[in-house]
mmCIF file of C-alpha atoms in Angstrom:
data_model
loop_
_atom_site.group_PDB
_atom_site.id
_atom_site.type_symbol
_atom_site.label_atom_id
_atom_site.label_comp_id
_atom_site.label_asym_id
_atom_site.label_seq_id
_atom_site.Cartn_x
_atom_site.Cartn_y
_atom_site.Cartn_z
ATOM 1 C CA MET A 33 1.235 -30.273 7.919
ATOM 2 C CA ARG A 34 -2.243 -28.079 7.310
ATOM 3 C CA GLY A 35 -4.063 -28.838 3.804
ATOM 4 C CA ILE A 36 -4.352 -26.363 1.562
ATOM 5 C CA ARG A 37 -8.169 -25.334 0.302
ATOM 6 C CA ASN A 38 -9.404 -23.588 -2.024
ATOM 7 C CA ARG A 39 -12.914 -21.318 -2.898
ATOM 8 C CA LEU A 40 -13.494 -17.906 -4.123
ATOM 9 C CA PHE A 41 -14.213 -14.809 -1.703
ATOM 10 C CA ALA A 42 -15.468 -11.312 -1.743
ATOM 11 C CA PRO A 43 -15.483 -9.785 -5.775
ATOM 12 C CA LEU A 44 -13.823 -7.180 -6.764
ATOM 13 C CA ALA A 45 -15.354 -4.070 -8.911
ATOM 14 C CA MET A 46 -17.231 -4.897 -11.859
ATOM 15 C CA GLY A 47 -18.450 -8.483 -10.172
ATOM 16 C CA LEU A 48 -15.268 -10.101 -11.178
ATOM 17 C CA ALA A 49 -14.860 -12.984 -8.248
ATOM 18 C CA VAL A 50 -11.667 -13.571 -6.573
ATOM 19 C CA ALA A 51 -9.818 -16.674 -5.183
ATOM 20 C CA ALA A 52 -8.691 -17.361 -2.240
ATOM 21 C CA CYS A 53 -6.274 -19.873 -0.704
ATOM 22 C CA SER A 54 -7.200 -22.400 2.391
ATOM 23 C CA GLY A 55 -10.932 -22.670 2.388
ATOM 24 C CA PRO A 56 -12.342 -25.722 2.777
ATOM 25 C CA THR A 57 -10.981 -28.605 0.493
ATOM 26 C CA GLY A 58 -13.006 -29.074 -2.701
ATOM 27 C CA ASP A 59 -14.942 -26.473 -3.235
ATOM 28 C CA GLY A 60 -13.267 -25.202 -6.030
ATOM 29 C CA ASN A 61 -13.352 -21.671 -8.045
ATOM 30 C CA ARG A 62 -16.891 -20.737 -7.214
ATOM 31 C CA GLN A 63 -18.442 -17.487 -8.799
ATOM 32 C CA SER A 64 -19.752 -14.629 -6.283
ATOM 33 C CA SER A 65 -22.163 -12.443 -7.792
ATOM 34 C CA ALA A 66 -21.971 -9.485 -5.572
ATOM 35 C CA ALA A 67 -20.345 -6.682 -6.540
ATOM 36 C CA THR A 68 -19.293 -2.768 -5.265
ATOM 37 C CA ALA A 69 -18.856 0.086 -6.653
ATOM 38 C CA SER A 70 -15.554 1.111 -6.840
ATOM 39 C CA THR A 71 -12.253 -0.134 -8.114
ATOM 40 C CA PRO A 72 -9.291 -1.545 -5.906
ATOM 41 C CA GLY A 73 -6.479 0.845 -5.275
ATOM 42 C CA GLY A 74 -5.925 3.898 -3.572
ATOM 43 C CA SER A 75 -3.290 5.133 -1.346
ATOM 44 C CA PHE A 76 -1.108 3.430 0.906
ATOM 45 C CA ARG A 77 2.279 3.552 3.076
ATOM 46 C CA LEU A 78 3.939 0.665 3.617
ATOM 47 C CA VAL A 79 8.054 -0.918 4.179
ATOM 48 C CA ASP A 80 9.942 -3.381 1.813
ATOM 49 C CA THR A 81 12.111 -5.939 3.261
ATOM 50 C CA LYS A 82 15.427 -3.300 3.476
ATOM 51 C CA GLY A 83 12.876 -1.263 5.698
ATOM 52 C CA ARG A 84 12.365 1.448 3.324
ATOM 53 C CA SER A 85 8.987 3.265 2.979
ATOM 54 C CA VAL A 86 7.007 2.156 0.084
ATOM 55 C CA THR A 87 3.885 4.432 -0.891
ATOM 56 C CA ASP A 88 1.135 3.644 -3.602
ATOM 57 C CA GLN A 89 2.673 7.104 -5.177
ATOM 58 C CA THR A 90 6.733 4.685 -4.840
ATOM 59 C CA LEU A 91 5.558 2.291 -7.232
ATOM 60 C CA LYS A 92 4.270 4.708 -9.726
ATOM 61 C CA GLY A 93 6.147 4.957 -13.312
ATOM 62 C CA LYS A 94 5.324 1.572 -14.092
ATOM 63 C CA PRO A 95 2.923 -0.633 -13.789
ATOM 64 C CA THR A 96 2.243 -3.226 -11.029
ATOM 65 C CA ALA A 97 0.884 -6.632 -10.088
ATOM 66 C CA MET A 98 0.393 -7.187 -6.850
ATOM 67 C CA PHE A 99 -0.450 -10.074 -5.126
ATOM 68 C CA PHE A 100 -1.939 -10.153 -1.195
ATOM 69 C CA GLY A 101 -0.512 -13.205 0.492
ATOM 70 C CA PHE A 102 1.138 -15.176 3.749
ATOM 71 C CA THR A 103 4.942 -16.734 4.201
ATOM 72 C CA ARG A 104 3.853 -19.747 5.745
ATOM 73 C CA CYS A 105 1.103 -20.481 3.207
ATOM 74 C CA PRO A 106 1.474 -24.175 2.081
ATOM 75 C CA ASP A 107 0.578 -23.732 -2.094
ATOM 76 C CA VAL A 108 -1.462 -20.877 -3.136
ATOM 77 C CA CYS A 109 1.368 -18.316 -2.092
ATOM 78 C CA PRO A 110 4.432 -19.901 -3.768
ATOM 79 C CA THR A 111 2.931 -21.757 -6.554
ATOM 80 C CA THR A 112 1.909 -17.656 -7.324
ATOM 81 C CA MET A 113 5.017 -16.234 -6.799
ATOM 82 C CA ASN A 114 6.845 -19.161 -8.846
ATOM 83 C CA ARG A 115 4.422 -18.082 -11.903
ATOM 84 C CA MET A 116 5.064 -14.779 -11.552
ATOM 85 C CA ALA A 117 9.081 -15.453 -11.708
ATOM 86 C CA LEU A 118 8.376 -17.535 -14.840
ATOM 87 C CA LEU A 119 6.536 -15.230 -16.381
ATOM 88 C CA HIS A 120 9.033 -12.213 -15.414
ATOM 89 C CA ARG A 121 11.334 -14.208 -17.637
ATOM 90 C CA LYS A 122 9.321 -14.847 -20.633
ATOM 91 C CA LEU A 123 9.025 -11.373 -20.732
ATOM 92 C CA GLY A 124 12.474 -10.686 -21.166
ATOM 93 C CA THR A 125 13.614 -6.926 -21.281
ATOM 94 C CA GLU A 126 10.232 -5.821 -20.617
ATOM 95 C CA GLY A 127 10.037 -7.742 -16.978
ATOM 96 C CA ASN A 128 12.601 -4.797 -16.178
ATOM 97 C CA LYS A 129 9.325 -1.968 -16.953
ATOM 98 C CA LEU A 130 6.988 -4.054 -14.474
ATOM 99 C CA ASN A 131 6.333 -3.829 -10.545
ATOM 100 C CA ILE A 132 6.118 -7.447 -9.088
ATOM 101 C CA VAL A 133 5.109 -7.023 -5.784
ATOM 102 C CA PHE A 134 4.028 -9.164 -2.567
ATOM 103 C CA VAL A 135 2.103 -7.811 0.193
ATOM 104 C CA SER A 136 2.039 -10.031 3.481
ATOM 105 C CA VAL A 137 -1.479 -10.066 4.746
ATOM 106 C CA ASP A 138 0.085 -11.829 8.145
ATOM 107 C CA PRO A 139 1.901 -8.882 10.031
ATOM 108 C CA GLU A 140 1.398 -11.486 13.203
ATOM 109 C CA HIS A 141 4.100 -13.594 11.837
ATOM 110 C CA ASP A 142 6.045 -12.011 8.277
ATOM 111 C CA LYS A 143 8.547 -9.821 9.407
ATOM 112 C CA ARG A 144 10.060 -7.844 6.891
ATOM 113 C CA GLU A 145 12.910 -10.950 7.595
ATOM 114 C CA ASP A 146 10.407 -13.769 6.973
ATOM 115 C CA ILE A 147 9.266 -12.321 3.265
ATOM 116 C CA ALA A 148 12.534 -11.562 2.471
ATOM 117 C CA SER A 149 13.686 -15.130 2.950
ATOM 118 C CA PHE A 150 10.423 -16.138 1.387
ATOM 119 C CA LEU A 151 10.584 -14.024 -1.792
ATOM 120 C CA SER A 152 14.908 -15.399 -2.184
ATOM 121 C CA MET A 153 12.735 -18.647 -2.929
ATOM 122 C CA PHE A 154 11.820 -16.951 -6.390
ATOM 123 C CA ASP A 155 14.465 -15.518 -9.273
ATOM 124 C CA ALA A 156 12.241 -12.360 -9.835
ATOM 125 C CA PRO A 157 12.542 -8.697 -8.549
ATOM 126 C CA VAL A 158 9.608 -9.043 -5.976
ATOM 127 C CA ILE A 159 8.902 -5.799 -3.708
ATOM 128 C CA GLY A 160 8.004 -7.805 -0.539
ATOM 129 C CA LEU A 161 6.032 -5.005 1.646
ATOM 130 C CA THR A 162 4.260 -5.327 5.282
ATOM 131 C CA GLY A 163 3.572 -2.690 7.605
ATOM 132 C CA GLU A 164 1.331 -2.111 10.559
ATOM 133 C CA PRO A 165 -1.930 -4.137 11.249
ATOM 134 C CA ALA A 166 -4.323 -1.285 11.022
ATOM 135 C CA GLU A 167 -2.290 0.172 7.750
ATOM 136 C CA LEU A 168 -2.431 -3.421 6.246
ATOM 137 C CA ASP A 169 -6.270 -3.598 7.036
ATOM 138 C CA LYS A 170 -7.061 -0.355 5.572
ATOM 139 C CA MET A 171 -5.085 -1.308 2.325
ATOM 140 C CA THR A 172 -6.775 -4.253 2.039
ATOM 141 C CA LYS A 173 -10.560 -2.960 2.172
ATOM 142 C CA ALA A 174 -9.224 -0.330 -0.351
ATOM 143 C CA TYR A 175 -7.863 -2.966 -2.599
ATOM 144 C CA LYS A 176 -10.544 -5.381 -1.879
ATOM 145 C CA VAL A 177 -8.986 -8.001 -1.200
ATOM 146 C CA TYR A 178 -10.796 -10.495 1.227
ATOM 147 C CA ILE A 179 -8.579 -11.769 4.214
ATOM 148 C CA GLU A 180 -9.911 -13.993 6.947
ATOM 149 C CA LYS A 181 -7.958 -15.502 10.185
ATOM 150 C CA VAL A 182 -8.715 -19.062 10.555
ATOM 151 C CA PRO A 183 -7.932 -20.483 13.400
ATOM 152 C CA LEU A 184 -6.778 -24.324 13.402
ATOM 153 C CA PRO A 185 -7.128 -27.288 15.447
ATOM 154 C CA ASN A 186 -3.427 -27.471 16.820
ATOM 155 C CA GLY A 187 -3.722 -23.366 18.515
ATOM 156 C CA ASP A 188 -1.951 -22.266 14.863
ATOM 157 C CA TYR A 189 -4.263 -20.174 12.526
ATOM 158 C CA THR A 190 -3.586 -20.546 8.765
ATOM 159 C CA ILE A 191 -5.227 -17.529 6.302
ATOM 160 C CA ASP A 192 -7.298 -17.387 3.635
ATOM 161 C CA HIS A 193 -7.229 -14.586 1.231
ATOM 162 C CA THR A 194 -7.935 -13.009 -2.465
ATOM 163 C CA ALA A 195 -5.735 -15.071 -4.304
ATOM 164 C CA ARG A 196 -5.705 -13.191 -7.782
ATOM 165 C CA ILE A 197 -2.844 -11.086 -8.806
ATOM 166 C CA LEU A 198 -4.261 -7.403 -8.966
ATOM 167 C CA LEU A 199 -2.708 -5.259 -12.349
ATOM 168 C CA PHE A 200 -2.165 -1.327 -12.336
ATOM 169 C CA ASP A 201 -1.250 0.653 -14.873
ATOM 170 C CA ARG A 202 1.891 3.306 -14.734
ATOM 171 C CA ASN A 203 -0.216 5.754 -13.107
ATOM 172 C CA GLY A 204 -1.888 3.644 -10.368
ATOM 173 C CA GLY A 205 -5.051 2.758 -11.737
ATOM 174 C CA PHE A 206 -7.016 -0.657 -10.938
ATOM 175 C CA VAL A 207 -6.799 -2.118 -14.964
ATOM 176 C CA GLU A 208 -7.735 -5.975 -14.267
ATOM 177 C CA THR A 209 -7.017 -9.202 -11.902
ATOM 178 C CA MET A 210 -4.882 -12.367 -13.647
ATOM 179 C CA ASP A 211 -5.873 -15.498 -12.744
ATOM 180 C CA SER A 212 -2.673 -17.537 -11.141
ATOM 181 C CA HIS A 213 -4.100 -20.387 -13.083
ATOM 182 C CA ALA A 214 -4.753 -18.600 -16.125
ATOM 183 C CA PRO A 215 -2.534 -20.332 -19.084
ATOM 184 C CA GLU A 216 0.836 -19.371 -19.551
ATOM 185 C CA PRO A 217 -0.290 -17.212 -23.128
ATOM 186 C CA GLU A 218 -2.818 -16.117 -21.336
ATOM 187 C CA ALA A 219 -1.273 -14.545 -18.651
ATOM 188 C CA LEU A 220 1.853 -13.892 -20.527
ATOM 189 C CA GLY A 221 -0.319 -11.367 -22.929
ATOM 190 C CA GLN A 222 -1.873 -9.737 -20.103
ATOM 191 C CA LEU A 223 1.481 -8.655 -18.678
ATOM 192 C CA GLN A 224 3.032 -7.576 -22.355
ATOM 193 C CA GLN A 225 -0.480 -5.214 -22.668
ATOM 194 C CA LEU A 226 0.121 -4.157 -19.360
ATOM 195 C CA ILE A 227 3.470 -3.087 -20.108
ATOM 196 C CA ARG A 228 2.971 -1.504 -23.278
ATOM 197 C CA GLY A 229 -0.316 -0.073 -21.927
#
């Protein structure tokens, strides 16, 4: 069984460091000082677990909490999605005013059915997305999400990736990131502020 490793990778705009999963064990949360001039976001065209086309325009009208991961991730992804399901319940009826999106960064393995099965473990209306590798590559670059496929000794692979949740307003504008390990009141407050924005 693969171990989980944590470390920080590429930053978002404004110098924010981004946590990633499956790095070397024990790195913890290191900070990076690098920054870019633009904010995450932009156009994309992917498909959901039912094969329906979903674009950045589709999500507009509600604020969005977006997480990039993969279904075989042993802890960061399921832990984060479980956390999002908990926060969704805590939001009560306001939770219906928020898009929760999971974007698979493993198009080689994660088919629509795999993503649907993964998301069925969490009691929340999560929009699961996948797409062609080129489209996903374009999107992750535009959304400033770190992705690195890491070979394993047994011939399999794991994926290092950004582990923060990206928050967008109802117009698709980037607002901020949310730490998946933030205290529950803090995370809930971020989502409430995003929804009431």
